[in-house]
mmCIF file of C-alpha atoms in Angstrom:
data_model
loop_
_atom_site.group_PDB
_atom_site.id
_atom_site.type_symbol
_atom_site.label_atom_id
_atom_site.label_comp_id
_atom_site.label_asym_id
_atom_site.label_seq_id
_atom_site.Cartn_x
_atom_site.Cartn_y
_atom_site.Cartn_z
ATOM 1 C CA HIS A 33 -18.826 -2.501 -19.967
ATOM 2 C CA LYS A 34 -21.215 -3.387 -17.170
ATOM 3 C CA SER A 35 -21.201 -0.709 -14.464
ATOM 4 C CA VAL A 36 -19.765 -1.265 -11.033
ATOM 5 C CA VAL A 37 -22.564 -1.658 -8.460
ATOM 6 C CA ASN A 38 -21.557 -0.906 -4.894
ATOM 7 C CA LYS A 39 -23.781 0.714 -2.413
ATOM 8 C CA GLY A 40 -21.972 -0.240 0.732
ATOM 9 C CA SER A 41 -19.868 -3.155 2.037
ATOM 10 C CA ASN A 42 -22.674 -5.735 1.754
ATOM 11 C CA ALA A 43 -23.684 -4.847 -1.826
ATOM 12 C CA LEU A 44 -23.132 -7.061 -4.842
ATOM 13 C CA SER A 45 -20.272 -5.585 -6.783
ATOM 14 C CA THR A 46 -19.364 -6.571 -10.307
ATOM 15 C CA MET A 47 -16.226 -5.862 -12.389
ATOM 16 C CA PRO A 48 -16.680 -4.361 -15.813
ATOM 17 C CA ILE A 49 -16.885 -7.120 -18.318
ATOM 18 C CA LYS A 50 -16.082 -6.369 -21.906
ATOM 19 C CA ALA A 51 -19.048 -7.162 -24.255
ATOM 20 C CA GLU A 52 -16.967 -9.686 -26.278
ATOM 21 C CA ASN A 53 -16.037 -11.565 -23.066
ATOM 22 C CA ARG A 54 -19.601 -11.798 -21.422
ATOM 23 C CA LYS A 55 -20.426 -15.078 -23.291
ATOM 24 C CA LEU A 56 -17.281 -16.596 -21.523
ATOM 25 C CA TYR A 57 -18.851 -16.250 -18.164
ATOM 26 C CA PRO A 58 -21.500 -18.646 -16.827
ATOM 27 C CA LYS A 59 -25.038 -17.423 -16.530
ATOM 28 C CA ASP A 60 -24.871 -17.552 -12.683
ATOM 29 C CA TRP A 61 -21.660 -15.524 -12.503
ATOM 30 C CA LYS A 62 -23.257 -12.968 -10.230
ATOM 31 C CA ALA A 63 -24.093 -15.716 -7.644
ATOM 32 C CA ILE A 64 -20.721 -17.358 -7.946
ATOM 33 C CA SER A 65 -18.952 -13.921 -7.516
ATOM 34 C CA ALA A 66 -21.123 -13.141 -4.536
ATOM 35 C CA SER A 67 -20.223 -16.480 -2.841
ATOM 36 C CA ILE A 68 -16.538 -15.885 -3.352
ATOM 37 C CA ARG A 69 -16.736 -12.463 -1.734
ATOM 38 C CA GLU A 70 -18.780 -14.011 1.116
ATOM 39 C CA ARG A 71 -16.172 -16.803 1.525
ATOM 40 C CA ALA A 72 -13.558 -14.045 1.983
ATOM 41 C CA GLY A 73 -15.657 -12.208 4.634
ATOM 42 C CA ASN A 74 -16.220 -9.417 2.255
ATOM 43 C CA LYS A 75 -12.638 -8.354 2.462
ATOM 44 C CA CYS A 76 -9.687 -8.557 -0.043
ATOM 45 C CA GLU A 77 -7.987 -11.952 0.294
ATOM 46 C CA GLU A 78 -4.663 -10.390 -0.458
ATOM 47 C CA CYS A 79 -4.435 -7.112 1.531
ATOM 48 C CA GLY A 80 -7.518 -7.404 3.909
ATOM 49 C CA VAL A 81 -9.253 -4.178 2.965
ATOM 50 C CA PRO A 82 -13.070 -4.231 3.523
ATOM 51 C CA ASN A 83 -15.453 -3.979 0.514
ATOM 52 C CA GLY A 84 -17.009 -0.646 0.260
ATOM 53 C CA GLN A 85 -14.724 1.231 2.551
ATOM 54 C CA LEU A 86 -13.456 4.821 1.755
ATOM 55 C CA GLY A 87 -9.856 5.532 2.185
ATOM 56 C CA GLY A 88 -6.454 5.882 0.617
ATOM 57 C CA ARG A 89 -3.219 4.149 0.070
ATOM 58 C CA ASP A 90 0.206 5.536 1.192
ATOM 59 C CA GLU A 91 3.379 5.350 -0.926
ATOM 60 C CA ARG A 92 4.007 1.817 0.282
ATOM 61 C CA GLY A 93 0.478 0.665 -0.769
ATOM 62 C CA GLU A 94 -0.738 0.374 2.864
ATOM 63 C CA TRP A 95 -4.466 1.112 3.235
ATOM 64 C CA HIS A 96 -5.811 3.895 5.547
ATOM 65 C CA ARG A 97 -9.476 4.333 6.266
ATOM 66 C CA ALA A 98 -10.917 7.780 5.470
ATOM 67 C CA GLN A 99 -11.851 10.120 8.308
ATOM 68 C CA PRO A 100 -15.111 11.919 8.305
ATOM 69 C CA THR A 101 -15.094 15.571 7.139
ATOM 70 C CA GLY A 102 -17.694 16.648 9.665
ATOM 71 C CA ASP A 103 -21.393 16.108 10.137
ATOM 72 C CA ASN A 104 -24.555 17.619 8.600
ATOM 73 C CA GLY A 105 -26.546 17.503 11.817
ATOM 74 C CA LEU A 106 -28.011 14.041 11.004
ATOM 75 C CA ARG A 107 -24.997 11.870 10.049
ATOM 76 C CA LEU A 108 -21.314 12.128 9.394
ATOM 77 C CA THR A 109 -20.057 13.505 6.031
ATOM 78 C CA TRP A 110 -17.187 11.848 4.156
ATOM 79 C CA PRO A 111 -14.564 12.954 1.621
ATOM 80 C CA SER A 112 -15.491 12.585 -1.990
ATOM 81 C CA GLU A 113 -13.909 9.807 -4.049
ATOM 82 C CA GLY A 114 -11.069 11.188 -6.266
ATOM 83 C CA ASN A 115 -10.308 14.098 -3.911
ATOM 84 C CA HIS A 116 -7.692 14.169 -1.212
ATOM 85 C CA GLY A 117 -8.717 13.654 2.333
ATOM 86 C CA TRP A 118 -7.413 12.839 5.908
ATOM 87 C CA CYS A 119 -7.111 9.168 6.704
ATOM 88 C CA ASP A 120 -6.492 7.180 9.886
ATOM 89 C CA ASP A 121 -2.922 6.851 11.062
ATOM 90 C CA TYR A 122 -1.354 8.897 8.203
ATOM 91 C CA PRO A 123 0.117 12.478 8.569
ATOM 92 C CA ASP A 124 -0.884 13.774 5.037
ATOM 93 C CA LYS A 125 -3.971 13.738 2.942
ATOM 94 C CA LEU A 126 -4.347 10.855 0.611
ATOM 95 C CA ARG A 127 -6.332 10.483 -2.638
ATOM 96 C CA ILE A 128 -9.681 8.876 -1.618
ATOM 97 C CA VAL A 129 -11.048 5.815 -3.265
ATOM 98 C CA ARG A 130 -13.842 3.400 -2.399
ATOM 99 C CA ILE A 131 -12.917 -0.262 -2.385
ATOM 100 C CA VAL A 132 -14.826 -2.517 -4.828
ATOM 101 C CA LEU A 133 -14.171 -6.124 -4.157
ATOM 102 C CA THR A 134 -13.736 -8.040 -7.354
ATOM 103 C CA VAL A 135 -13.357 -11.775 -8.167
ATOM 104 C CA ALA A 136 -10.207 -12.814 -10.040
ATOM 105 C CA HIS A 137 -9.644 -15.973 -12.093
ATOM 106 C CA LEU A 138 -6.107 -17.125 -11.189
ATOM 107 C CA ASP A 139 -5.683 -18.837 -14.548
ATOM 108 C CA HIS A 140 -7.360 -15.890 -16.446
ATOM 109 C CA GLN A 141 -10.076 -18.160 -17.832
ATOM 110 C CA PRO A 142 -13.559 -16.824 -17.110
ATOM 111 C CA GLU A 143 -15.007 -20.225 -17.962
ATOM 112 C CA ASN A 144 -13.152 -21.849 -15.071
ATOM 113 C CA CYS A 145 -15.213 -20.961 -11.976
ATOM 114 C CA GLU A 146 -13.851 -23.723 -9.687
ATOM 115 C CA ARG A 147 -13.666 -22.161 -6.183
ATOM 116 C CA ALA A 148 -9.930 -22.874 -5.915
ATOM 117 C CA ASN A 149 -9.367 -20.841 -9.042
ATOM 118 C CA LEU A 150 -11.307 -17.678 -7.682
ATOM 119 C CA ARG A 151 -9.996 -14.963 -5.416
ATOM 120 C CA ALA A 152 -11.788 -11.974 -3.825
ATOM 121 C CA TRP A 153 -9.523 -9.046 -4.380
ATOM 122 C CA CYS A 154 -9.759 -5.272 -4.204
ATOM 123 C CA GLN A 155 -9.045 -3.372 -7.437
ATOM 124 C CA ARG A 156 -5.470 -2.750 -6.638
ATOM 125 C CA CYS A 157 -4.666 -6.409 -5.859
ATOM 126 C CA HIS A 158 -6.555 -7.667 -8.929
ATOM 127 C CA ASN A 159 -4.856 -5.151 -11.227
ATOM 128 C CA ARG A 160 -1.398 -6.092 -9.798
ATOM 129 C CA TYR A 161 -2.060 -9.826 -10.376
ATOM 130 C CA ASP A 162 -3.485 -9.240 -13.950
ATOM 131 C CA ALA A 163 -0.678 -6.763 -14.996
ATOM 132 C CA LYS A 164 1.698 -9.265 -16.704
ATOM 133 C CA HIS A 165 -1.149 -11.017 -18.377
ATOM 134 C CA ARG A 166 -2.669 -7.667 -19.608
ATOM 135 C CA ALA A 167 0.689 -6.473 -20.768
ATOM 136 C CA ALA A 168 1.296 -9.685 -22.809
ATOM 137 C CA GLY A 169 -2.204 -9.306 -24.482
ATOM 138 C CA ILE A 170 -1.474 -5.743 -25.419
ATOM 139 C CA LYS A 171 1.957 -6.710 -26.910
ATOM 140 C CA ALA A 172 0.289 -9.553 -28.914
ATOM 141 C CA ARG A 173 -2.414 -7.193 -30.253
ATOM 142 C CA ARG A 174 0.152 -4.549 -31.331
ATOM 143 C CA ARG A 175 2.235 -7.315 -33.097
ATOM 144 C CA ALA A 176 -0.798 -8.631 -34.872
ATOM 145 C CA THR A 177 -1.978 -5.086 -35.923
ATOM 146 C CA ALA A 178 1.616 -4.350 -37.198
ATOM 147 C CA ALA A 179 1.645 -7.654 -39.168
ATOM 148 C CA VAL A 180 -1.667 -6.752 -40.743
ATOM 149 C CA GLY A 181 -0.279 -3.231 -41.619
ATOM 150 C CA ASP A 182 2.750 -4.804 -43.203
ATOM 151 C CA LEU A 183 0.530 -6.823 -45.636
ATOM 152 C CA PHE A 184 -1.063 -3.630 -46.935
ATOM 153 C CA CYS A 185 1.914 -1.241 -46.895
ATOM 154 C CA ALA A 186 4.428 -3.391 -48.705
#
């Protein structure tokens, strides 16, 4: 997998791409991806959360920006990702995540980079959109593995 790069809301972020799928993406994918995030104003086109922001989601999935934990004399300090922290407009601590804006292919075809086929989405919105497609792929792989096993176990 490629690592996720995100050093703030203006940074170029990339989704992990499996090695076997990299050849499906055009050589200028980073530039295409950046242009789609720019088109979206560097916010999720589904839920509106800004790229790079720290915060948490409540039980309804609504986003709440993290509150600073204090300051070190020079600048504000923030809760660590993965820990629970206080967030704006929410009475309890939430699990803190950093938003990474990704680019989704609506037709699930990495080769199709027409702008109308691409959306800038946060991890949550991208994963929700891909869930049925991913589940179908898992089911097909299980079925194929079982069929191969049947050939050798009969």
